[in-house]
XYZ file of C-alpha atoms in Angstrom:
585
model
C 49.476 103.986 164.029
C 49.522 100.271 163.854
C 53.316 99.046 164.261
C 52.254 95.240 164.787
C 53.923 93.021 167.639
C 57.837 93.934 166.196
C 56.865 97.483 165.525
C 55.508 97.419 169.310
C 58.906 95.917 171.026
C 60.716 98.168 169.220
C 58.865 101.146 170.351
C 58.786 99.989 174.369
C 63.042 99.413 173.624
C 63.088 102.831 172.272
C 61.138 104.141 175.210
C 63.273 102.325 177.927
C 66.900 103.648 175.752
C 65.782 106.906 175.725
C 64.901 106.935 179.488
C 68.345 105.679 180.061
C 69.815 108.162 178.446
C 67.414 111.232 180.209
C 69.465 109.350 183.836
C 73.279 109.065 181.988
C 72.300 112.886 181.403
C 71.373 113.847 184.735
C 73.760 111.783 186.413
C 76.629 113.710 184.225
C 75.860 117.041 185.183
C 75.730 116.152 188.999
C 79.225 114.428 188.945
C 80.609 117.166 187.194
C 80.099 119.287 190.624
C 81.846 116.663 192.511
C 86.046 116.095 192.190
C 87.254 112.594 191.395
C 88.988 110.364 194.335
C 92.493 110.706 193.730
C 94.444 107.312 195.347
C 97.525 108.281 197.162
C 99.821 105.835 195.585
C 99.409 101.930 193.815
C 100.281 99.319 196.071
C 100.870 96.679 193.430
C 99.687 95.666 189.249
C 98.022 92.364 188.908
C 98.849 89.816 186.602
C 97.828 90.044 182.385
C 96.647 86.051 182.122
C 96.696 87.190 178.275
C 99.212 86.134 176.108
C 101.705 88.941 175.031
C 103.744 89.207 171.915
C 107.106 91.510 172.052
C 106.793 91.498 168.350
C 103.999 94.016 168.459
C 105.671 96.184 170.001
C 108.121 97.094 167.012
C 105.183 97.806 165.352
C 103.560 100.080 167.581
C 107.423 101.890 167.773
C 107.016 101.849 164.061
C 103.003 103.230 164.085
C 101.707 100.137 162.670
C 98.356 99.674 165.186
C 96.940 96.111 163.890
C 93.553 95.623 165.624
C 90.367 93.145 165.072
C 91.728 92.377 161.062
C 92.618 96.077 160.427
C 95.490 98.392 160.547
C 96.571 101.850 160.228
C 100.245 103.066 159.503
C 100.716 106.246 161.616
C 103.269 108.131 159.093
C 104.654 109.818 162.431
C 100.708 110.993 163.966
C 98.757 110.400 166.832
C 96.963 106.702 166.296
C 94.269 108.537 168.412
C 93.907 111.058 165.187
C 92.679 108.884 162.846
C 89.301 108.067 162.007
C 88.764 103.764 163.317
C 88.485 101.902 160.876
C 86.334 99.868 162.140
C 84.396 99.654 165.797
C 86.145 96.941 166.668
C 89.471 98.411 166.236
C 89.153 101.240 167.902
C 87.982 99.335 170.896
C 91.468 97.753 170.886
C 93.015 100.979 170.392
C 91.293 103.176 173.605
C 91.182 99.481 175.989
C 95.168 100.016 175.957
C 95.181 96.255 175.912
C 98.054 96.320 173.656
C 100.067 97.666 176.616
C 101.412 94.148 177.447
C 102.923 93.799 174.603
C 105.301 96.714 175.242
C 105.579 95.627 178.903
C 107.000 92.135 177.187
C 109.232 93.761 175.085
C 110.911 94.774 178.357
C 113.127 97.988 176.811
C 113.208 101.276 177.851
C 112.339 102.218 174.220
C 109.130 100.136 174.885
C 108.642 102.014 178.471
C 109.136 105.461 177.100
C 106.204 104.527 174.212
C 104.137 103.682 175.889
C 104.383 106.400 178.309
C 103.847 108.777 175.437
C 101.261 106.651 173.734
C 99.004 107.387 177.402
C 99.660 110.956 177.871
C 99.140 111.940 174.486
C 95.449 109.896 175.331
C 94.771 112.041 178.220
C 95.982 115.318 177.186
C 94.780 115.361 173.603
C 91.862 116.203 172.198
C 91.691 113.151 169.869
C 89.963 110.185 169.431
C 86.243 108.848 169.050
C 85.125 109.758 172.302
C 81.458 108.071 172.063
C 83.664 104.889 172.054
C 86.654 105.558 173.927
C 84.651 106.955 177.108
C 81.821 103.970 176.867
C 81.340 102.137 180.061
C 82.917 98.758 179.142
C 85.853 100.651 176.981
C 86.487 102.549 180.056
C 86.324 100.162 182.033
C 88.724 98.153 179.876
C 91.233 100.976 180.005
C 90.868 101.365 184.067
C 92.874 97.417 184.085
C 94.571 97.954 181.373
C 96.410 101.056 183.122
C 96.477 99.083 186.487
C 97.641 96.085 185.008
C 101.033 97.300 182.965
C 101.329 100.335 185.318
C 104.929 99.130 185.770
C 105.574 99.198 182.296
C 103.822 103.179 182.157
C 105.616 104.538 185.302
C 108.755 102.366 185.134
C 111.626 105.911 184.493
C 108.421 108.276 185.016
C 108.998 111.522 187.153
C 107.436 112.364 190.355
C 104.717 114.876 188.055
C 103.549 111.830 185.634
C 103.373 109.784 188.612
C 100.732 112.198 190.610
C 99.062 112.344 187.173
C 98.516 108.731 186.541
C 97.113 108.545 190.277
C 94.900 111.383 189.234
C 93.971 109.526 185.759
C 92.925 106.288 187.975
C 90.461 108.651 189.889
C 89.151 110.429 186.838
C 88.684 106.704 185.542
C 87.127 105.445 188.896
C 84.338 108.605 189.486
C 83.600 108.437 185.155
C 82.729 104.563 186.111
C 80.566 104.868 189.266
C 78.536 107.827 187.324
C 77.818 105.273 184.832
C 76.868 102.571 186.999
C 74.298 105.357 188.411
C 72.586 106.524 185.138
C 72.017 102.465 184.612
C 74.471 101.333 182.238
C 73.700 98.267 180.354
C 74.129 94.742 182.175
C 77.697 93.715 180.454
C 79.054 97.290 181.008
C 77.870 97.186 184.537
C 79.732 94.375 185.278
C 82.753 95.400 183.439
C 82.502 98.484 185.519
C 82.428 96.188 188.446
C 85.420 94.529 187.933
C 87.286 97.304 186.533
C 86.799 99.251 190.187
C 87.461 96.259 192.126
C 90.492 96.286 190.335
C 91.660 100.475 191.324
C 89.760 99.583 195.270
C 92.268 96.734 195.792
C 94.956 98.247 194.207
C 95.344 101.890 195.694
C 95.510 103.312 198.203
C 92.822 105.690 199.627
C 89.805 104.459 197.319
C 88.255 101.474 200.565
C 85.176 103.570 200.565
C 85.003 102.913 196.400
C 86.436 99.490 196.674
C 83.302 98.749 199.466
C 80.667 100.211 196.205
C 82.709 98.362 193.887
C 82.299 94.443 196.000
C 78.567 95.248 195.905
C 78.031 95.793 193.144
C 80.443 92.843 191.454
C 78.774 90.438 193.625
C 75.191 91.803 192.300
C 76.566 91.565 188.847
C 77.886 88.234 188.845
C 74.584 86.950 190.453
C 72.427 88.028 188.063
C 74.696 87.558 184.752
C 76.573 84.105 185.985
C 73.604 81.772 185.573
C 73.610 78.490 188.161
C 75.608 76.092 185.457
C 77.974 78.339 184.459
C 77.034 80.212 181.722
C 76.835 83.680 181.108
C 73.749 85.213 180.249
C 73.907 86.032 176.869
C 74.889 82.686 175.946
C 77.850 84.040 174.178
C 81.054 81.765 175.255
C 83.815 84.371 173.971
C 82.282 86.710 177.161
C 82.653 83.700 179.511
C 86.396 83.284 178.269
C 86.830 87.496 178.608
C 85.688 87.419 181.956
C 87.400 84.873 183.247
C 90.729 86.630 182.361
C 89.644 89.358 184.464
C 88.217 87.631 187.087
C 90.957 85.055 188.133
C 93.646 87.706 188.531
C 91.105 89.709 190.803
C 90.205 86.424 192.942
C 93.701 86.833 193.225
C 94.016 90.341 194.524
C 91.202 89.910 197.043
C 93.249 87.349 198.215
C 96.652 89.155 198.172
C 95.151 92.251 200.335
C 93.799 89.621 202.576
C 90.274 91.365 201.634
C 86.969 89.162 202.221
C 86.750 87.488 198.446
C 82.990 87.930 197.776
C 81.142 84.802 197.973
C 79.427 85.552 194.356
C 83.062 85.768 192.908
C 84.637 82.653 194.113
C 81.419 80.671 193.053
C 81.116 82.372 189.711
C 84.597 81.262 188.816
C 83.973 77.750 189.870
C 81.073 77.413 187.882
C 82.464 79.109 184.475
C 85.519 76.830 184.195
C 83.387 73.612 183.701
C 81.134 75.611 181.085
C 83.815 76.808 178.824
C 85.072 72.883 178.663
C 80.921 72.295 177.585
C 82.159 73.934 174.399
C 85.641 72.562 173.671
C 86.654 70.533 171.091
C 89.269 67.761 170.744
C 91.237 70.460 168.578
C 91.034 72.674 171.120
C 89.020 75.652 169.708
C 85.348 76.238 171.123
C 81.765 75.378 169.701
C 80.816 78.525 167.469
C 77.842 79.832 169.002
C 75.561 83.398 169.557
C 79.101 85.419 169.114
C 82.230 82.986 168.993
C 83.645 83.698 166.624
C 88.423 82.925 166.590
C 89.309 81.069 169.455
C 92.706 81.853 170.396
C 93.932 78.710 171.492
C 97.116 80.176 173.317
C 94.883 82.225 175.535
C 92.683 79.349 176.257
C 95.143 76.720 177.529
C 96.565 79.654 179.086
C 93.220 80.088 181.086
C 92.348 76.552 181.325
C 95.990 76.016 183.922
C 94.189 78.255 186.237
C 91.214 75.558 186.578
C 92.607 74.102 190.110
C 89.997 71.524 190.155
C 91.073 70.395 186.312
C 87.357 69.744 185.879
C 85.689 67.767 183.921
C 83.119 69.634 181.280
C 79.610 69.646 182.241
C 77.328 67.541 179.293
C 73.727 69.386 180.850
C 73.354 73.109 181.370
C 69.777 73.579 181.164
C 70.011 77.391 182.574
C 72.192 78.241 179.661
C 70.370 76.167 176.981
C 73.344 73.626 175.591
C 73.982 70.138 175.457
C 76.940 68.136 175.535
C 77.012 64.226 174.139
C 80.510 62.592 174.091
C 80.951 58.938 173.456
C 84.196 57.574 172.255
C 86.220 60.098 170.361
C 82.745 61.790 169.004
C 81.446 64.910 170.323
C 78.397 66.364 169.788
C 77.393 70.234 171.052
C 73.851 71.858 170.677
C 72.241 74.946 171.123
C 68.794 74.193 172.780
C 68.188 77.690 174.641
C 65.973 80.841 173.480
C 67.294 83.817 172.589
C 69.349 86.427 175.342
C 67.481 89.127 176.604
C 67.578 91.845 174.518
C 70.251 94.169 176.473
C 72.536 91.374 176.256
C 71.886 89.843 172.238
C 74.208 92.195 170.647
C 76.038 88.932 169.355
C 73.445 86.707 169.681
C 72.346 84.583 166.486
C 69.233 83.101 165.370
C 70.867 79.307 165.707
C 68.407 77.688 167.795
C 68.384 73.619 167.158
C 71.866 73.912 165.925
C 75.045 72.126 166.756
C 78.525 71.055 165.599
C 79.963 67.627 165.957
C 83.366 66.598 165.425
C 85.955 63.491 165.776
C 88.891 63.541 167.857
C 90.575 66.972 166.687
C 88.520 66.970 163.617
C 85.685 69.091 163.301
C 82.968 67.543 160.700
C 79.588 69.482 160.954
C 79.937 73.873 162.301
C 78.432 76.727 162.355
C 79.383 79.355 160.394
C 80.963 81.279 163.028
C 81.190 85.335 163.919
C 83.949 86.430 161.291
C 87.170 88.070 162.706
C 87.224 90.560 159.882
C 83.948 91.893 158.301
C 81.975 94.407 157.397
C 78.426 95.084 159.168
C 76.561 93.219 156.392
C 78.547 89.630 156.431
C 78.569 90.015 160.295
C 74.487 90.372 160.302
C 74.583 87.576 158.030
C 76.625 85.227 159.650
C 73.944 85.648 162.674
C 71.237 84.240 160.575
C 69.606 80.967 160.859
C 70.878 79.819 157.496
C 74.495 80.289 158.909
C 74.039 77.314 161.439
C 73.792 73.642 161.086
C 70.108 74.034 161.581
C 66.498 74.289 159.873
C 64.853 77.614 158.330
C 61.591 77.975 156.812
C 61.537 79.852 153.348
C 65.379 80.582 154.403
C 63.703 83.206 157.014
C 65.322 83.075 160.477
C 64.026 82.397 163.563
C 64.992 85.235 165.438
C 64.586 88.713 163.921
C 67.181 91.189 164.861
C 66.783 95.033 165.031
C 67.689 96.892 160.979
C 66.525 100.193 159.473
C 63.351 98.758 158.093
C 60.071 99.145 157.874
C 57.979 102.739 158.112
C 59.426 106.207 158.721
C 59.432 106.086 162.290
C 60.164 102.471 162.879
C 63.554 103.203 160.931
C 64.330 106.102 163.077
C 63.550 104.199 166.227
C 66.336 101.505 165.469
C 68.813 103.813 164.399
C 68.355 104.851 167.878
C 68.598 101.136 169.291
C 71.229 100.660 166.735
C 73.286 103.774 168.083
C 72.449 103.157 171.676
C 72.788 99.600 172.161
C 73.755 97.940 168.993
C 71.817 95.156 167.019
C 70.066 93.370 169.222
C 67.596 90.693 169.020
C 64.165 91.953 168.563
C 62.067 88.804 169.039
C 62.549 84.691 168.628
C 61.353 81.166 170.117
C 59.760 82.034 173.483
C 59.506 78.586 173.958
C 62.680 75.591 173.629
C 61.850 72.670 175.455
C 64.849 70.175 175.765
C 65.224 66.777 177.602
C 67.993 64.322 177.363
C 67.817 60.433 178.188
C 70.183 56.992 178.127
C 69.161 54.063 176.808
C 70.726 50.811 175.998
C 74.275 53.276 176.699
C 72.636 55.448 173.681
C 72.601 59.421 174.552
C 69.377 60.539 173.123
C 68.164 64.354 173.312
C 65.300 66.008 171.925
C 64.540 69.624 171.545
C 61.639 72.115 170.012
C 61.207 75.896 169.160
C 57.803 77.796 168.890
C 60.615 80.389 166.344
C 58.299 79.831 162.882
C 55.129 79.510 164.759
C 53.652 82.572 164.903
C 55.047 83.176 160.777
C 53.880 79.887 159.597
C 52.401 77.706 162.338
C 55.525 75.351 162.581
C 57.198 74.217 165.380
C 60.190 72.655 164.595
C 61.348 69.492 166.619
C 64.829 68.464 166.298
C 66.335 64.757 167.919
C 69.609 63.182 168.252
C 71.163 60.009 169.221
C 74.751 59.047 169.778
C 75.809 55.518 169.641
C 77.916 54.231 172.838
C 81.085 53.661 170.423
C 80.340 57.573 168.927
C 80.409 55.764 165.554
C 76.804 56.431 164.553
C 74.859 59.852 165.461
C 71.282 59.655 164.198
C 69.026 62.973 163.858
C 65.485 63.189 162.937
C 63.761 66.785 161.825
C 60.016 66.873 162.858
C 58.158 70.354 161.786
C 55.145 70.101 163.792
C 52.299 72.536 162.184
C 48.464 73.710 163.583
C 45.646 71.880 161.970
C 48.360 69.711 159.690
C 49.034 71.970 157.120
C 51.845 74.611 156.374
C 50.813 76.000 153.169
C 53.585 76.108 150.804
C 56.523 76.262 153.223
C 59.682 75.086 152.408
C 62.197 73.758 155.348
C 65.624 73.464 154.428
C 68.344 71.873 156.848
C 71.853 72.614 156.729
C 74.817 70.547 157.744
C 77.703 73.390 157.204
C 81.172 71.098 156.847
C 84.353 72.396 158.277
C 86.850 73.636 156.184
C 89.304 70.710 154.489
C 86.233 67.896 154.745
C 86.109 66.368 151.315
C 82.528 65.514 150.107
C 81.139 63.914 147.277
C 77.427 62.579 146.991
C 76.547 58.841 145.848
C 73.513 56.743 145.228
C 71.438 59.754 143.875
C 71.824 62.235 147.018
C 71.246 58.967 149.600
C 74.495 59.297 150.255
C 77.150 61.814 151.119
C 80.840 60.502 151.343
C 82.769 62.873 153.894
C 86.520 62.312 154.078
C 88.372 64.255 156.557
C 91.854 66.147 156.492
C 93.299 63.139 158.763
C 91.376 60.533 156.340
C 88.914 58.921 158.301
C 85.929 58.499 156.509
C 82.044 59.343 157.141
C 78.848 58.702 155.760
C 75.751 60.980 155.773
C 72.650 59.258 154.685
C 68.838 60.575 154.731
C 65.484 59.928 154.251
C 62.942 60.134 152.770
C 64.719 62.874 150.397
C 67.813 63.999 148.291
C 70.492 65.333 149.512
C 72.492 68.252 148.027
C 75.610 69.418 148.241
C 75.839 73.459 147.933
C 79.069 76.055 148.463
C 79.414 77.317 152.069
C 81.758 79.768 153.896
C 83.339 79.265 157.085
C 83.606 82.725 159.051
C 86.052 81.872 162.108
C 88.819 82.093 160.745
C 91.896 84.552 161.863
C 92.990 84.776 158.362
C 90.391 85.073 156.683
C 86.677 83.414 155.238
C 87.600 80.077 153.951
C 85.508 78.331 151.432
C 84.092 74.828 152.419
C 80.522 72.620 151.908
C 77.424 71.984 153.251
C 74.984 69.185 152.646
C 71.278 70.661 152.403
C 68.016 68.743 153.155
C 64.619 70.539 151.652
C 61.420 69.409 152.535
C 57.652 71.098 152.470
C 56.365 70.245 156.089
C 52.796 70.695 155.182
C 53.689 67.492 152.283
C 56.769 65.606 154.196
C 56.953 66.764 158.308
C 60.126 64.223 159.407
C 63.094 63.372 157.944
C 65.500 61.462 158.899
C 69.518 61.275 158.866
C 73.172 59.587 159.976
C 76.412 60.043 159.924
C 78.482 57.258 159.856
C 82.317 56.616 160.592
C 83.728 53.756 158.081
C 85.799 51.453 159.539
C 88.355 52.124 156.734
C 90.267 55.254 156.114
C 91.053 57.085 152.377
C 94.202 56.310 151.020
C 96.416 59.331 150.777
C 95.901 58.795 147.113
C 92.473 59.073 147.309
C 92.445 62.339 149.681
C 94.972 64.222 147.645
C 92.907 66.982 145.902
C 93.183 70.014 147.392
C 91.519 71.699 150.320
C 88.772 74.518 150.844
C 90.953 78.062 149.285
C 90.757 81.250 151.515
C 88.280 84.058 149.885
């Protein structure tokens, strides 16, 4: 049977899942024959860095469990006997990250819930288990017990107290037999950290802690790239980690424990390459999986940076750019795609890039919504989502879906169930290089994403003034022999939500006038431009309605085009800026 190339990768993925699971398998039936290490009592519970709200935990007295945008009202059940809502959710629900916000509520009534809310976990029969006993859920649950076990054992009898111990161990040998059958890379990690986290905080699990420092140190080496980044170029995972991995730093440290080398340099690295992607409003670039930042848990994290350093402008191993001049900042995505065990999030944005003033966002992407359904979340991975350029509105990177022939659907429902949907194929090749001159930041970058389609590479160049009052782009789409049959590019500029824009001198011009009411002007040529509806995704209370400016060429008639934005040196009147803002949908 000829699959073709896509039908091919998907049958080698299938292949390497399904050997995976033959190990998780084998692995599982050998463990069961061995008992779990039971530690012989917790020396101490590290520090949540995450912000708690006491709040929640009426609600969770009251069985209200709000999750990731949904919520179910417990009428007096088990939370645990309900059918999730959504994935998402009932990740929140079986992590037991919700703990600290009993633990802040800081009553007995909140102790006493919460130890129910755990037992009733453990002793019942309820609950998704393909999700709740998953390698990074697990692992999720491991700290999460560790973390508030003051808050779960605070009034607790002598029984539930040689129970929990006994939970930690179950917890501990379910982790290490994943790490064995070959989890993926994320989980592995997670698993990492999660047993560093029972080694170095009970007692009678050194041998485990010893496995554990291995194989965090492995982990981090080959996930942490050498500027910063984490591998799947997704910077909500860098920010997750990091809350995990400063409060272990800090255990190694308080047992007086050799910190591994990979750990301490890890965390140096990371802190620098989450600033890469903040804004002056605080929230990070919206890139291959960020989706909400929350901007209490960042500043949060960012006090923990005992250097206070500076963001890094060139991190060639993860593939973006930084250019700041003035009060303008300008972030692109210049990197190929993740590999494949590690795209679950990743989008098809390659060549895009936001840009904002001050705290004012101007041009975004799209963003990963905070509550969705499969098909918006698929879509807002699409190239069309980002501030970018598709050909015939096809994107770049194509990303594993029930289609195509009989057995190619049944092979990614497999992928699908195993490992999610991950990127099947995209540019193999982004070149990027960045220069100075005169004081003006110039980079350039190309993707080989439409070539083997249509025979277009697409070449993409900016230039920031030294003032930031004048970035300058310039779209080349490069195709073999000069011709790209009846192609159509189109480039999107998606405008953040409140931007006011209105279009002058027959689509030469694009007034923008922002929420604070400084003014811009986009300009282009040689073409129109058009203003069309947009939807901005990142949002915790929902999509919000908003703009984008659109550029459409034919690259076989018209291969460059040109644009600027512009700040005026005058601002709107408040007057002038009065009509009302993007409505929520």
């Amino acid at each position: 049977m000829d699959f073709g190339p896509d039908g091919w990768r998907l049958y080698r993925l299938s292949l390497r899942e399904a050997g995976r699971a033959v190990r998780e398998s084998a692995v599982w039936g050998l463990s069961r024959l061995s008992s779990a290490p039971v530690p012989t009592r917790l020396l101490f519970a590290p520090q949540d860095l995450r912000t708690a709200d006491p709040t929640i935990a009426t609600d969770i007295y009251s069985g209200f469990f709000a999750f990731s945008g949904r919520a179910i009202t417990t009428s007096g059940r088990s939370p645990f006997a309900f059918a999730p809502p959504s994935r998402a959710w009932a990740q929140a629900l079986y992590g037991f990250g919700w703990l600290r916000h009993l633990r802040a509520a800081g009553t007995a009534l909140a102790q006493a819930n919460a130890r129910s809310l755990v037992d009733e976990f453990v002793t019942s029969k309820l609950g998704d288990k393909r999700i709740a006993c998953s390698t990074e859920i697990t692992a999720r649950r491991l700290m999460s017990f560790i973390s508030q076990s003051p808050l779960i054992l605070e009034g607790a009898d002598h029984a539930f107290y040689q129970r929990f111990l006994k939970l930690i161990g179950q917890h501990v040998r379910t982790l290490e037999r994943q790490v064995r059958a070959g989890a993926l890379p994320f989980p592995q990690l997670m698993a990492a950290v999660a047993l560093c986290y029972a080694g170095l905080c009970c007692e009678g699990l050194d041998r485990n802690l010893r496995r554990a420092s291995r194989l965090l140190a492995r982990e981090l080496e080959r996930q942490i790239l050498a500027d910063g980044g984490h591998v799947s170029r997704n910077p909500r995972i860098m920010v997750d980690l990091l809350f995990d991995l400063l409060p272990l730093r800090q255990m190694f440290a308080s047992r007086e424990v050799d910190t591994p080398d990979a750990l301490l340099h890890a965390v140096d690295r990371m802190l620098p390459m989450v600033r890469l992607f903040r804004h002056g409003d605080g929230t990070l670039s919206h890139f291959n999986g960020m989706g909400v930042t929350a901007a209490d848990h960042l500043a949060t994290l960012l006090t923990y940076d005992d250097m206070r350093s500076q963001p890094i402008h060139h991190a060639p191993h993860s593939g973006y750019e930084r250019l700041e001049a003035g009060r303008t900042l300008v972030v692109a995505d210049v990197g190929a795609p993740p590999p494949r065990a590690l795209s679950q999030d990743a989008g098809a944005g390659c060549l895009s890039f936001e840009f904002s003033s001050a705290a004012q966002r101007i041009v975004v992407n799209c963003g990963t919504p905070y509550i969705a359904g499969d098909p918006i979340i698929q879509a807002s991975r699409s190239t069309v989502a980002h501030s970018t350029a598709s050909i015939d509105d096809i994107s770049s990177c194509q990303i594993v879906d029930k289609k195509g022939n009989w057995l190619q659907r049944r092979m990614s429902a497999w992928i699908l169930r195993r490992i999610g949907p991950v990127v099947l194929n995209g540019p193999e090749r982004v070149n990027a290089e960045r220069a100075e001159r005169e004081h003006v930041q110039i980079l350039g970058a190309s993707h080989d994403g439409y070539k083997a389609r249509f025979g277009i590479t697409h070449e993409r160049r900016w230039q920031l003034a030294p003032k930031g009052n004048v970035l300058e782009g310039e779209d080349n789409f490069w195709s073999e022999g000069g011709s790209a049959g009846t192609a159509q590019a189109v480039i999107r500029f998606h405008l953040a939500p409140g931007i006011r824009a209105s279009r002058a001198q027959n689509g030469r011009v694009v007034m923008l006038v922002l929420p604070n009411r400084e003014a811009w002007q986009f300009s282009a040529a040689p073409v129109e431009a058009e203003l069309e509806d947009s939807v901005f995704l990142a949002t915790a209370e929902g999509m919000r309605r908003t703009e984008q400016i659109v550029l459409t060429v034919r690259p076989g008639e018209m291969p460059s085009v040109r644009w600027r934005f512009e700040r005026l040196a005058r601002s709107y009147s408040a007057e002038q800026s009065a009509e009302p803002g993007p409505e929520l949908i």
